PDB file of C-alpha atoms and ligand atoms in Angstrom:
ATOM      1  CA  UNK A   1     154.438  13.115  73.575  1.00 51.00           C
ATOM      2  CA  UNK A   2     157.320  13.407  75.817  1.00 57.00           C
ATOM      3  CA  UNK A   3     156.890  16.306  78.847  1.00 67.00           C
ATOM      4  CA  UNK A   4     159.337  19.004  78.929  1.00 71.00           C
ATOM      5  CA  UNK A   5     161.504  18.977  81.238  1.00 77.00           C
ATOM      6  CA  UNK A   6     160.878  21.337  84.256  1.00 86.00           C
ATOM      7  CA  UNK A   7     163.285  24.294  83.947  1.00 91.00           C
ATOM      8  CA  UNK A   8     166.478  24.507  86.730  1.00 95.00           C
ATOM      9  CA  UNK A   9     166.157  27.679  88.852  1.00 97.00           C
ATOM     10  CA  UNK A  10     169.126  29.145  91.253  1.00 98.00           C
ATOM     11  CA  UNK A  11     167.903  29.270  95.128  1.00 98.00           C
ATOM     12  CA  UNK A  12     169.551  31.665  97.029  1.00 98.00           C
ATOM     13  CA  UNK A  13     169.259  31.806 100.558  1.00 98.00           C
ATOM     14  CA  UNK A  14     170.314  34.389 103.095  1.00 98.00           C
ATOM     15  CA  UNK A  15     170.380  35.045 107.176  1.00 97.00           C
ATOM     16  CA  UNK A  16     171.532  35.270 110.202  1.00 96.00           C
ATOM     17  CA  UNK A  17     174.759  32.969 111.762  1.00 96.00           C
ATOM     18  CA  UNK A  18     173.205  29.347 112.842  1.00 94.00           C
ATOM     19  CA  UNK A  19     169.344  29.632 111.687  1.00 94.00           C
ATOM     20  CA  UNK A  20     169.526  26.520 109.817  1.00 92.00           C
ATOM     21  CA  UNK A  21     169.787  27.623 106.667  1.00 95.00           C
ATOM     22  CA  UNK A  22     172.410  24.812 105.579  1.00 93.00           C
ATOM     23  CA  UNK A  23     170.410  22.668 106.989  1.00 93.00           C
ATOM     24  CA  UNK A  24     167.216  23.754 104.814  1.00 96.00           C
ATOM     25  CA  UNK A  25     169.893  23.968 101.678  1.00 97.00           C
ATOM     26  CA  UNK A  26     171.107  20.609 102.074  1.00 95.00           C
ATOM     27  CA  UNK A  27     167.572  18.995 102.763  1.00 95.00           C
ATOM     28  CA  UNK A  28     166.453  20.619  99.769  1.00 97.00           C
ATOM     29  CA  UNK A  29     168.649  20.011  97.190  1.00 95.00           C
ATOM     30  CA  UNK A  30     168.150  16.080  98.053  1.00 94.00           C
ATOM     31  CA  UNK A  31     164.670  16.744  97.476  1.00 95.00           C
ATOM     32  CA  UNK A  32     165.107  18.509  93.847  1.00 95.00           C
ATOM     33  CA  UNK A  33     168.744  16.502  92.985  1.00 95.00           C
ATOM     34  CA  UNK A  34     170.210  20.365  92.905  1.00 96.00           C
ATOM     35  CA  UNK A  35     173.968  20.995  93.711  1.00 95.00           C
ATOM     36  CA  UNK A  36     174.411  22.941  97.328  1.00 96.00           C
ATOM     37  CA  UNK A  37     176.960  25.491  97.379  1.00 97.00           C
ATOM     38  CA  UNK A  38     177.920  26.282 100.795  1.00 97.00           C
ATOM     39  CA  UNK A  39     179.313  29.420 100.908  1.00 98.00           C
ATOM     40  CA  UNK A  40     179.676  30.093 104.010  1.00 98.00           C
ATOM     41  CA  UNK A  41     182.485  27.230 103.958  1.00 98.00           C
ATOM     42  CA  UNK A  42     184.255  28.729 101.447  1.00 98.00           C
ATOM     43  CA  UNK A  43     184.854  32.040 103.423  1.00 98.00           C
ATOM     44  CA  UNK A  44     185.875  29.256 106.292  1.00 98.00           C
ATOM     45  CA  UNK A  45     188.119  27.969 104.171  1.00 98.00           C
ATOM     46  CA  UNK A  46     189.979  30.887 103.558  1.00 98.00           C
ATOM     47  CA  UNK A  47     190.405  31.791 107.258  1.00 98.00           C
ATOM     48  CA  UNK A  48     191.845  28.898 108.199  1.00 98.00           C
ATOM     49  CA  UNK A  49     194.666  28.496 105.695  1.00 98.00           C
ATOM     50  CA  UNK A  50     195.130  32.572 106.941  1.00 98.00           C
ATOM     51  CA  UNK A  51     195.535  31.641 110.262  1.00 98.00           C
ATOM     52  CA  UNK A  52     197.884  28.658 109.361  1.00 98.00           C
ATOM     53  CA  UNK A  53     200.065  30.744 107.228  1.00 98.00           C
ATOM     54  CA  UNK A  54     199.801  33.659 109.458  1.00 98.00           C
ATOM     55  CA  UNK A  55     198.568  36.097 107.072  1.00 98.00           C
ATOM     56  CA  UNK A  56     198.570  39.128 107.957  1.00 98.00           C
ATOM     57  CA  UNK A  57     194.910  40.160 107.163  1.00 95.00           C
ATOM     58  CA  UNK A  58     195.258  44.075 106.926  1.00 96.00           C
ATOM     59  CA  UNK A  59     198.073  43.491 104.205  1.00 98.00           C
ATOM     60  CA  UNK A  60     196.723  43.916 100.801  1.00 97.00           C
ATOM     61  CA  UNK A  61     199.757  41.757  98.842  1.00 98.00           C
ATOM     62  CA  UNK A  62     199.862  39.043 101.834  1.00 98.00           C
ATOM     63  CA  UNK A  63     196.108  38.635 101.422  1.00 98.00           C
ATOM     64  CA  UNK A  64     196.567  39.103  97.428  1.00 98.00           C
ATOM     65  CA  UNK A  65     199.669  36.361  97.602  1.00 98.00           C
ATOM     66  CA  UNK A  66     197.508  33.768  99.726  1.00 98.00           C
ATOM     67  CA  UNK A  67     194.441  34.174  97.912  1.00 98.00           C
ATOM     68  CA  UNK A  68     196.472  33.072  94.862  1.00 98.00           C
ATOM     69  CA  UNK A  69     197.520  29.894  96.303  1.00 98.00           C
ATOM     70  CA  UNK A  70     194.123  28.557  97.446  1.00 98.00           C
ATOM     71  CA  UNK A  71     191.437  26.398  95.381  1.00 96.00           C
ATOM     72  CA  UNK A  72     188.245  25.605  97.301  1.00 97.00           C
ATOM     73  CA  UNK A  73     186.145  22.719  95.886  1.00 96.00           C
ATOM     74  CA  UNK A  74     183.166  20.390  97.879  1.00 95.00           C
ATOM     75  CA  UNK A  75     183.148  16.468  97.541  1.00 95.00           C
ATOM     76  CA  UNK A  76     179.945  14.434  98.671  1.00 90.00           C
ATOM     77  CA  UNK A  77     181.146  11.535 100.513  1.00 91.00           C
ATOM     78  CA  UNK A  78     178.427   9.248 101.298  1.00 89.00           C
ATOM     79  CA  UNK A  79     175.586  11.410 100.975  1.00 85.00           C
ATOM     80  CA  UNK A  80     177.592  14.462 103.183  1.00 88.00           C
ATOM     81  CA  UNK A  81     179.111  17.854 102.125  1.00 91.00           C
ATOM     82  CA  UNK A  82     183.144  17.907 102.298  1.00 96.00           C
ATOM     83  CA  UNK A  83     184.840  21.217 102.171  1.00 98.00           C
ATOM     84  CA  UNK A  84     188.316  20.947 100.532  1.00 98.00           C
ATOM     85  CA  UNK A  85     191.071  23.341 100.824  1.00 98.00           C
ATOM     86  CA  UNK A  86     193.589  22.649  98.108  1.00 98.00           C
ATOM     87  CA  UNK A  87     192.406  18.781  97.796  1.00 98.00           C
ATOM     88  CA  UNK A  88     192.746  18.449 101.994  1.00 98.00           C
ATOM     89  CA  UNK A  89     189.288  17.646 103.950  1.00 98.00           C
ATOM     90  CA  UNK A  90     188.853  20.590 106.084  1.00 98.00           C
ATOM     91  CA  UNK A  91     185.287  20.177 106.615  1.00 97.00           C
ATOM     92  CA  UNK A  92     185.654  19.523 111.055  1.00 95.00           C
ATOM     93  CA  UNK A  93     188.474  22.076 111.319  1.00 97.00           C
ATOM     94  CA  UNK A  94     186.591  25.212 109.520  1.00 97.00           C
ATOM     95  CA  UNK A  95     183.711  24.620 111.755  1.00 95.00           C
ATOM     96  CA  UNK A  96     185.780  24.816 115.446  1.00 95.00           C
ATOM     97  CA  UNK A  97     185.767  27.879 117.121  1.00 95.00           C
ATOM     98  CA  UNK A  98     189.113  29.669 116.761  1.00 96.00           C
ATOM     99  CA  UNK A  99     187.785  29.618 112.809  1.00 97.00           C
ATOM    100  CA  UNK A 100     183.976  31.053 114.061  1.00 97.00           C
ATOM    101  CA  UNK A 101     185.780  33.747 115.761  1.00 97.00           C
ATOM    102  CA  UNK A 102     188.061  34.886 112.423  1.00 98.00           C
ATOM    103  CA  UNK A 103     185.809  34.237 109.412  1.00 98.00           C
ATOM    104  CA  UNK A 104     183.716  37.434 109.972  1.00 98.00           C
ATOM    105  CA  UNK A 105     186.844  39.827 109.837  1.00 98.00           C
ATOM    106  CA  UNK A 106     188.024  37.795 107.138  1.00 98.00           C
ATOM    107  CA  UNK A 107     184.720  38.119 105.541  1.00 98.00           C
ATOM    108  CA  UNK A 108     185.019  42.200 104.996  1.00 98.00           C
ATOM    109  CA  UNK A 109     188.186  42.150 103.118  1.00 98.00           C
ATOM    110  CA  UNK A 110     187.278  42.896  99.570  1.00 98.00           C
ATOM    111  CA  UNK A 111     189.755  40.566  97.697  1.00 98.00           C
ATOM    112  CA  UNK A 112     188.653  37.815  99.367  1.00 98.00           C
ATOM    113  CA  UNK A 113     185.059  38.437  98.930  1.00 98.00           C
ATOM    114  CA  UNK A 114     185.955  38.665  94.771  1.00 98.00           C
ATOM    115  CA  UNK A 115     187.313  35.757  95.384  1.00 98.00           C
ATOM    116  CA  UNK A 116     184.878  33.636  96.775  1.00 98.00           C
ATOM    117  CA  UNK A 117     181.526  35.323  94.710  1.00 98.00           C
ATOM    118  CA  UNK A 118     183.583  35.134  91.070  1.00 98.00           C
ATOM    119  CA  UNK A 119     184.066  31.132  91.945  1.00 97.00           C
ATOM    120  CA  UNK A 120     180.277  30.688  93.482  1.00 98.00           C
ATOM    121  CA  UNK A 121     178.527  32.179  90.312  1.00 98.00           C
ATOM    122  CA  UNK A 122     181.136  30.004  88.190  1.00 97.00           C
ATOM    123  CA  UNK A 123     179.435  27.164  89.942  1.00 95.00           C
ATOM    124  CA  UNK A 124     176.240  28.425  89.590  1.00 95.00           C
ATOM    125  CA  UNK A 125     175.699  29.489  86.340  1.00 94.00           C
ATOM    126  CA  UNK A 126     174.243  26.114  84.728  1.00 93.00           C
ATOM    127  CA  UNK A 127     171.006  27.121  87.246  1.00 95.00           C
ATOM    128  CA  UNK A 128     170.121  23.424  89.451  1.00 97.00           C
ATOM    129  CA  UNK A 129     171.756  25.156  92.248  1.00 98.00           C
ATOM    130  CA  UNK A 130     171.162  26.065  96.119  1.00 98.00           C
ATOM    131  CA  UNK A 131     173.671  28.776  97.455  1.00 98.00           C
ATOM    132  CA  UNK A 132     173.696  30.019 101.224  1.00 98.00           C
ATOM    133  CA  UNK A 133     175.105  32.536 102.614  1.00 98.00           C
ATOM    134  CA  UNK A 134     174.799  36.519 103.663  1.00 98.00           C
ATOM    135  CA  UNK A 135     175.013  38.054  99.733  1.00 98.00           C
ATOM    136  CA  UNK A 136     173.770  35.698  97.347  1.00 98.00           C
ATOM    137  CA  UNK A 137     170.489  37.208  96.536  1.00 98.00           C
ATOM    138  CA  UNK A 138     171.489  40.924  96.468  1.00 98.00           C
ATOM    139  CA  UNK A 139     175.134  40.220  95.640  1.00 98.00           C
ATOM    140  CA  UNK A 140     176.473  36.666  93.847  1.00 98.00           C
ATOM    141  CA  UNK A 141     172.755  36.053  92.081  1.00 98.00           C
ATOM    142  CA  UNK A 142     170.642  39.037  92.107  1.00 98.00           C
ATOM    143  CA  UNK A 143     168.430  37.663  89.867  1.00 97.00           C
ATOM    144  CA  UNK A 144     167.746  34.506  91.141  1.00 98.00           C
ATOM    145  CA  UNK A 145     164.356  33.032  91.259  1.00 97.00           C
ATOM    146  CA  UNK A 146     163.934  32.357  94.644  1.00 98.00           C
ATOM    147  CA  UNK A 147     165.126  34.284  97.472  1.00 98.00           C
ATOM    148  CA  UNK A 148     165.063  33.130 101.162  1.00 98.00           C
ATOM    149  CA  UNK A 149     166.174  35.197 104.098  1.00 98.00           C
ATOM    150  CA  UNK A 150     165.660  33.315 107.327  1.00 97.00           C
ATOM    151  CA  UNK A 151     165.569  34.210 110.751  1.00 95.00           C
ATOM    152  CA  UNK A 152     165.464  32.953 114.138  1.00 96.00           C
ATOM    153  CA  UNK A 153     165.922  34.539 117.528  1.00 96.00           C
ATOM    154  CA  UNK A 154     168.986  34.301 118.966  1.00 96.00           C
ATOM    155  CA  UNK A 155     168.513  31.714 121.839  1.00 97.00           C
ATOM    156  CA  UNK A 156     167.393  29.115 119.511  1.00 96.00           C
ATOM    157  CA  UNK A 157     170.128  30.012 117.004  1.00 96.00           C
ATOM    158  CA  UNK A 158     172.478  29.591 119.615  1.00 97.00           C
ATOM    159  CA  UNK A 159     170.622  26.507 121.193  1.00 96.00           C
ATOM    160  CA  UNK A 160     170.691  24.544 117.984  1.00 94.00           C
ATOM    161  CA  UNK A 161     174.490  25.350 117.433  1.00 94.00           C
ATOM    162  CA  UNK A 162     175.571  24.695 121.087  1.00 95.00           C
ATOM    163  CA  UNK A 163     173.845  21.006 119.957  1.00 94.00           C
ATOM    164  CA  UNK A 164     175.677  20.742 116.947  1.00 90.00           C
ATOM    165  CA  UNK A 165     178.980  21.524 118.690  1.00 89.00           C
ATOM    166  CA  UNK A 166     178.369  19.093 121.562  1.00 89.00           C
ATOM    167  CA  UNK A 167     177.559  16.355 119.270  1.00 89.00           C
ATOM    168  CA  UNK A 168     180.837  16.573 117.769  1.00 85.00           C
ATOM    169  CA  UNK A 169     182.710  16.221 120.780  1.00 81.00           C
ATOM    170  CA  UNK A 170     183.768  20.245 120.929  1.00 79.00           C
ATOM    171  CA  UNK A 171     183.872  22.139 124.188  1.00 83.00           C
ATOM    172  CA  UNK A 172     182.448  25.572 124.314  1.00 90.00           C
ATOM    173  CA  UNK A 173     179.946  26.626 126.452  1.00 94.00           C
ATOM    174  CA  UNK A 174     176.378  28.014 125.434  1.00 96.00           C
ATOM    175  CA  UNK A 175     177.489  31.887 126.030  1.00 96.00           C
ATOM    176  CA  UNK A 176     180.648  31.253 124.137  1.00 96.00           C
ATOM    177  CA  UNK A 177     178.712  30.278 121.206  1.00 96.00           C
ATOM    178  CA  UNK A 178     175.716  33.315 121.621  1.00 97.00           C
ATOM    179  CA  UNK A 179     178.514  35.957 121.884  1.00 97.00           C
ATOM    180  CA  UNK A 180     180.341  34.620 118.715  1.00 97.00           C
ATOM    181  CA  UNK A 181     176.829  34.228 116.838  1.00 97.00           C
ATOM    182  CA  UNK A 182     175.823  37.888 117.915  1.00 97.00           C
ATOM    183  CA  UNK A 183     179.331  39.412 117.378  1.00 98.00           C
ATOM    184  CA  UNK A 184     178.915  38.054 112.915  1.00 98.00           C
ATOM    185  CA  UNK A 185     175.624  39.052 112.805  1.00 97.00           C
ATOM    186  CA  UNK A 186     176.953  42.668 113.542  1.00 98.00           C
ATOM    187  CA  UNK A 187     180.402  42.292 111.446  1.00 98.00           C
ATOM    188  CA  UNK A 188     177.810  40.920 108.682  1.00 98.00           C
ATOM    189  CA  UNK A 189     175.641  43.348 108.874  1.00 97.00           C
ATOM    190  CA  UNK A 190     177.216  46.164 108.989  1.00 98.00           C
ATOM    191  CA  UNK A 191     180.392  45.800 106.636  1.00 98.00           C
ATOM    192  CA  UNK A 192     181.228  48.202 104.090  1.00 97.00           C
ATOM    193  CA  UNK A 193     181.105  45.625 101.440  1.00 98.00           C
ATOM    194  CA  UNK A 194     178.306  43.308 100.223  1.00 97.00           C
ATOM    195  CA  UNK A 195     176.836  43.812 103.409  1.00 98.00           C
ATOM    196  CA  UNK A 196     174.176  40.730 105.054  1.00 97.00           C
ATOM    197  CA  UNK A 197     170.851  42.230 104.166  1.00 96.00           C
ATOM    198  CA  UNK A 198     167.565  41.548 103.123  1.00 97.00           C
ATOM    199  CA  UNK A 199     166.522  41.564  99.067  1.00 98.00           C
ATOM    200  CA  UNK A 200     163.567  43.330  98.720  1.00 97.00           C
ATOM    201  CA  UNK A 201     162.096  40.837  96.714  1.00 97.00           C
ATOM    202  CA  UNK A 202     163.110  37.754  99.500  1.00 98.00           C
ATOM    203  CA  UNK A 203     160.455  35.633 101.615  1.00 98.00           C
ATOM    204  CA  UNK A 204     161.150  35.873 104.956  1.00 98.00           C
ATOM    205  CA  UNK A 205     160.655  32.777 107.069  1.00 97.00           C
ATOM    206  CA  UNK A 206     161.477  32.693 110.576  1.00 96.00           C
ATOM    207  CA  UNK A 207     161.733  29.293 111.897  1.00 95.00           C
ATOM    208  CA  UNK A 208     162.003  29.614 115.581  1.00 94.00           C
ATOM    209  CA  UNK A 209     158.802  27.858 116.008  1.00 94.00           C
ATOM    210  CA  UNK A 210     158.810  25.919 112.712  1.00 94.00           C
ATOM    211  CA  UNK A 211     160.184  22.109 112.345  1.00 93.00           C
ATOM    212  CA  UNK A 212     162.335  21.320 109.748  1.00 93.00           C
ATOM    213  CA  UNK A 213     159.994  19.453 108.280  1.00 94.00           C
ATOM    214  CA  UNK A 214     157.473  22.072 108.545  1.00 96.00           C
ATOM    215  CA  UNK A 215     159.798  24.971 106.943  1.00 96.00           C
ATOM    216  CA  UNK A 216     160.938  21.928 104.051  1.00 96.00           C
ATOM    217  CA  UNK A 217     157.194  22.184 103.089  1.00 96.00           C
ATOM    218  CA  UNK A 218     156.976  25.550 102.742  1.00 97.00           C
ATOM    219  CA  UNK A 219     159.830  26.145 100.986  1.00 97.00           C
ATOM    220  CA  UNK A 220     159.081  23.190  98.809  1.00 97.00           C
ATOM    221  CA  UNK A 221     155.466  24.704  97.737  1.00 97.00           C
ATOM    222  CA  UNK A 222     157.998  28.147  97.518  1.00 98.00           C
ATOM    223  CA  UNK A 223     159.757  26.130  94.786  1.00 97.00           C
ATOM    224  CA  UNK A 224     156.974  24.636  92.695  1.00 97.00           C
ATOM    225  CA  UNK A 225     155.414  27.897  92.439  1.00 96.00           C
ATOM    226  CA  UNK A 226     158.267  29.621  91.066  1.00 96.00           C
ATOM    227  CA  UNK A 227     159.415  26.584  88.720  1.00 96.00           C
ATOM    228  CA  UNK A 228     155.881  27.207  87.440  1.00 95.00           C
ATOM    229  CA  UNK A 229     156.226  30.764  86.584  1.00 94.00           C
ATOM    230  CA  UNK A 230     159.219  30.012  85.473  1.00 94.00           C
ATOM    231  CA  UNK A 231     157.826  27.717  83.206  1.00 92.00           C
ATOM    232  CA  UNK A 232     154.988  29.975  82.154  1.00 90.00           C
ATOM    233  CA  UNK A 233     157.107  32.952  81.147  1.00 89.00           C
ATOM    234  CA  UNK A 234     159.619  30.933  78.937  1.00 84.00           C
ATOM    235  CA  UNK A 235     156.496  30.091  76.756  1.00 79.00           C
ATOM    236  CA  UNK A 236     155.152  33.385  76.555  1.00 73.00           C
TER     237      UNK A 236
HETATM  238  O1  CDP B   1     176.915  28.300 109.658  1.00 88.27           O
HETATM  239  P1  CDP B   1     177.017  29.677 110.208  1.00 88.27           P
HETATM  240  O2  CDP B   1     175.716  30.367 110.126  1.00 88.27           O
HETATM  241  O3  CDP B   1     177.658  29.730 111.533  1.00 88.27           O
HETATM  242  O4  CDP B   1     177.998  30.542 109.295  1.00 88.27           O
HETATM  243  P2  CDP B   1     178.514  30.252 107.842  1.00 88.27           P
HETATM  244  O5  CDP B   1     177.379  30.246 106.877  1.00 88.27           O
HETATM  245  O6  CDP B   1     179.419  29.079 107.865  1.00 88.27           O
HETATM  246  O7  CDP B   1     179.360  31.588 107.529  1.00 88.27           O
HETATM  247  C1  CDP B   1     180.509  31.923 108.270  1.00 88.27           C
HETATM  248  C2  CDP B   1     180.841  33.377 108.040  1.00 88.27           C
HETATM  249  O8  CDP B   1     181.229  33.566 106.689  1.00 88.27           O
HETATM  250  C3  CDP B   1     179.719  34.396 108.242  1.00 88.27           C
HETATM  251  O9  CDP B   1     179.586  34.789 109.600  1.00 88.27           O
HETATM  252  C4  CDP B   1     180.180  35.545 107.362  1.00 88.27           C
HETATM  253  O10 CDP B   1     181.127  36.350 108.010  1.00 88.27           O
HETATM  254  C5  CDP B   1     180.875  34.843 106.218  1.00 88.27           C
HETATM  255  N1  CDP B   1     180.037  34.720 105.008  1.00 88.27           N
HETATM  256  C6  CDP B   1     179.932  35.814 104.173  1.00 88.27           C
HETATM  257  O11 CDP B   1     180.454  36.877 104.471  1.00 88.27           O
HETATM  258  N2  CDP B   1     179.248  35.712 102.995  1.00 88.27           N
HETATM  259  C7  CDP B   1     178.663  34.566 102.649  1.00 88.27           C
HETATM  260  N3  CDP B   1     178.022  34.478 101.471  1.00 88.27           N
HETATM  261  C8  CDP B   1     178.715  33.448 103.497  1.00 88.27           C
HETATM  262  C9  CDP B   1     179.397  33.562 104.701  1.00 88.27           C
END
């Protein structure tokens, strides 16, 4: 007799700027062969072709105008996440910091958030899919089956990105990066509009003291326990 299949779920996962959630998304959906949905990338995205084409970001039609001319889509090129802005590689530029210091103001305007959430659960409604971000478990998938919000304290946020940056070559300095981490996390948080917050029904991990391999266990027993209730109900 032939198993059944194990059924897909939709992972969302939430936090703070810089605690590692990509890097817990992108570990994990190597692990379970589920598409990763960076979301975060998209609302990158968008900044930087409004900064290109000078948009002015208070104007409703210039913002309504450019939205209309952008298409956001993710290649893997050997093994790594591409972001694409219409068909162009834009995944180094939307992660320098004249982007960082834009994408959080960009990030309240309504129309783009509409955007950017109608297009993520587009590409997340066949389930098989890991989403990060600030909204997706109380705003793009509610009812998703597993919800993550991580933390981290703000040094070791800041620690890990000032890393990132200076393995790419990039010059800013480690209080340049804190101040820029600390000023999203308050734009995030306290926008009028899908606001970064904490799903009541999320696990919280914080992973200031945890290795990434010890946070890919726990997160991988997370899964297994879920695809198993998962499983249960459906035969019920
Ligand atoms: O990687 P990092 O934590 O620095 O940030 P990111 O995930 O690339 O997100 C960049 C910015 O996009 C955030 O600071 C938010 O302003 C915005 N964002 C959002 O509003 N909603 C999401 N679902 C994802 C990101």
């Amino acid at each position: 007799m032939s198993k059944t299949p194990s059924p897909k779920i939709i992972i969302a996962i939430d936090g703070y700027s810089a605690c590692g959630k990509s890097t817990l998304a992108k570990d994990l959906s190597k692990k379970l062969g589920y598409a990763y949905i960076d979301t975060g990338a998209m609302y990158r995205a968008v900044t930087l072709f409004f900064l290109r084409n000078e948009v002015d970001f208070d104007s409703k039609t210039a913002v309504a105008t450019a939205l209309n001319k952008i298409t956001i889509g993710f290649v893997n090129v050997k093994g790594k996440n591409r972001t694409l802005l219409n068909g162009e590689d834009v995944e180094e530029e939307i992660r320098k910091m004249y982007v960082s210091q834009k994408v959080s103001p960009v990030a309240t305007i309504s129309a783009v958030r509409r955007a950017m959430v109608a297009q993520q659960q587009k590409m997340g409604e066949q389930k098989g899919v890991i989403l990060d971000g600030r909204d997706i478990g109380t705003v793009v998938f509610p009812k998703a089956e597993l919800k993550l919000f991580i933390t981290a304290s703000p040094d070791i946020r800041t620690q890990r990105r000032f890393e990132e940056v200076q393995a790419k070559n990039q010059v800013s300095t480690f209080e340049e990066i804190k101040a820029n981490l600390l000023e999203r996390d308050h734009i995030d948080s306290s926008r009028a509009d899908s606001p970064l917050k904490q799903a009541s029904d999320a696990v919280v991990i914080d992973n200031s003291n945890l290795s990434k391999q010890e946070q890919l266990g726990m997160v991988k027993a997370l899964v297994k326990e879920r695809i198993k209730q998962v499983k249960k109900s459906s035969k019920r």
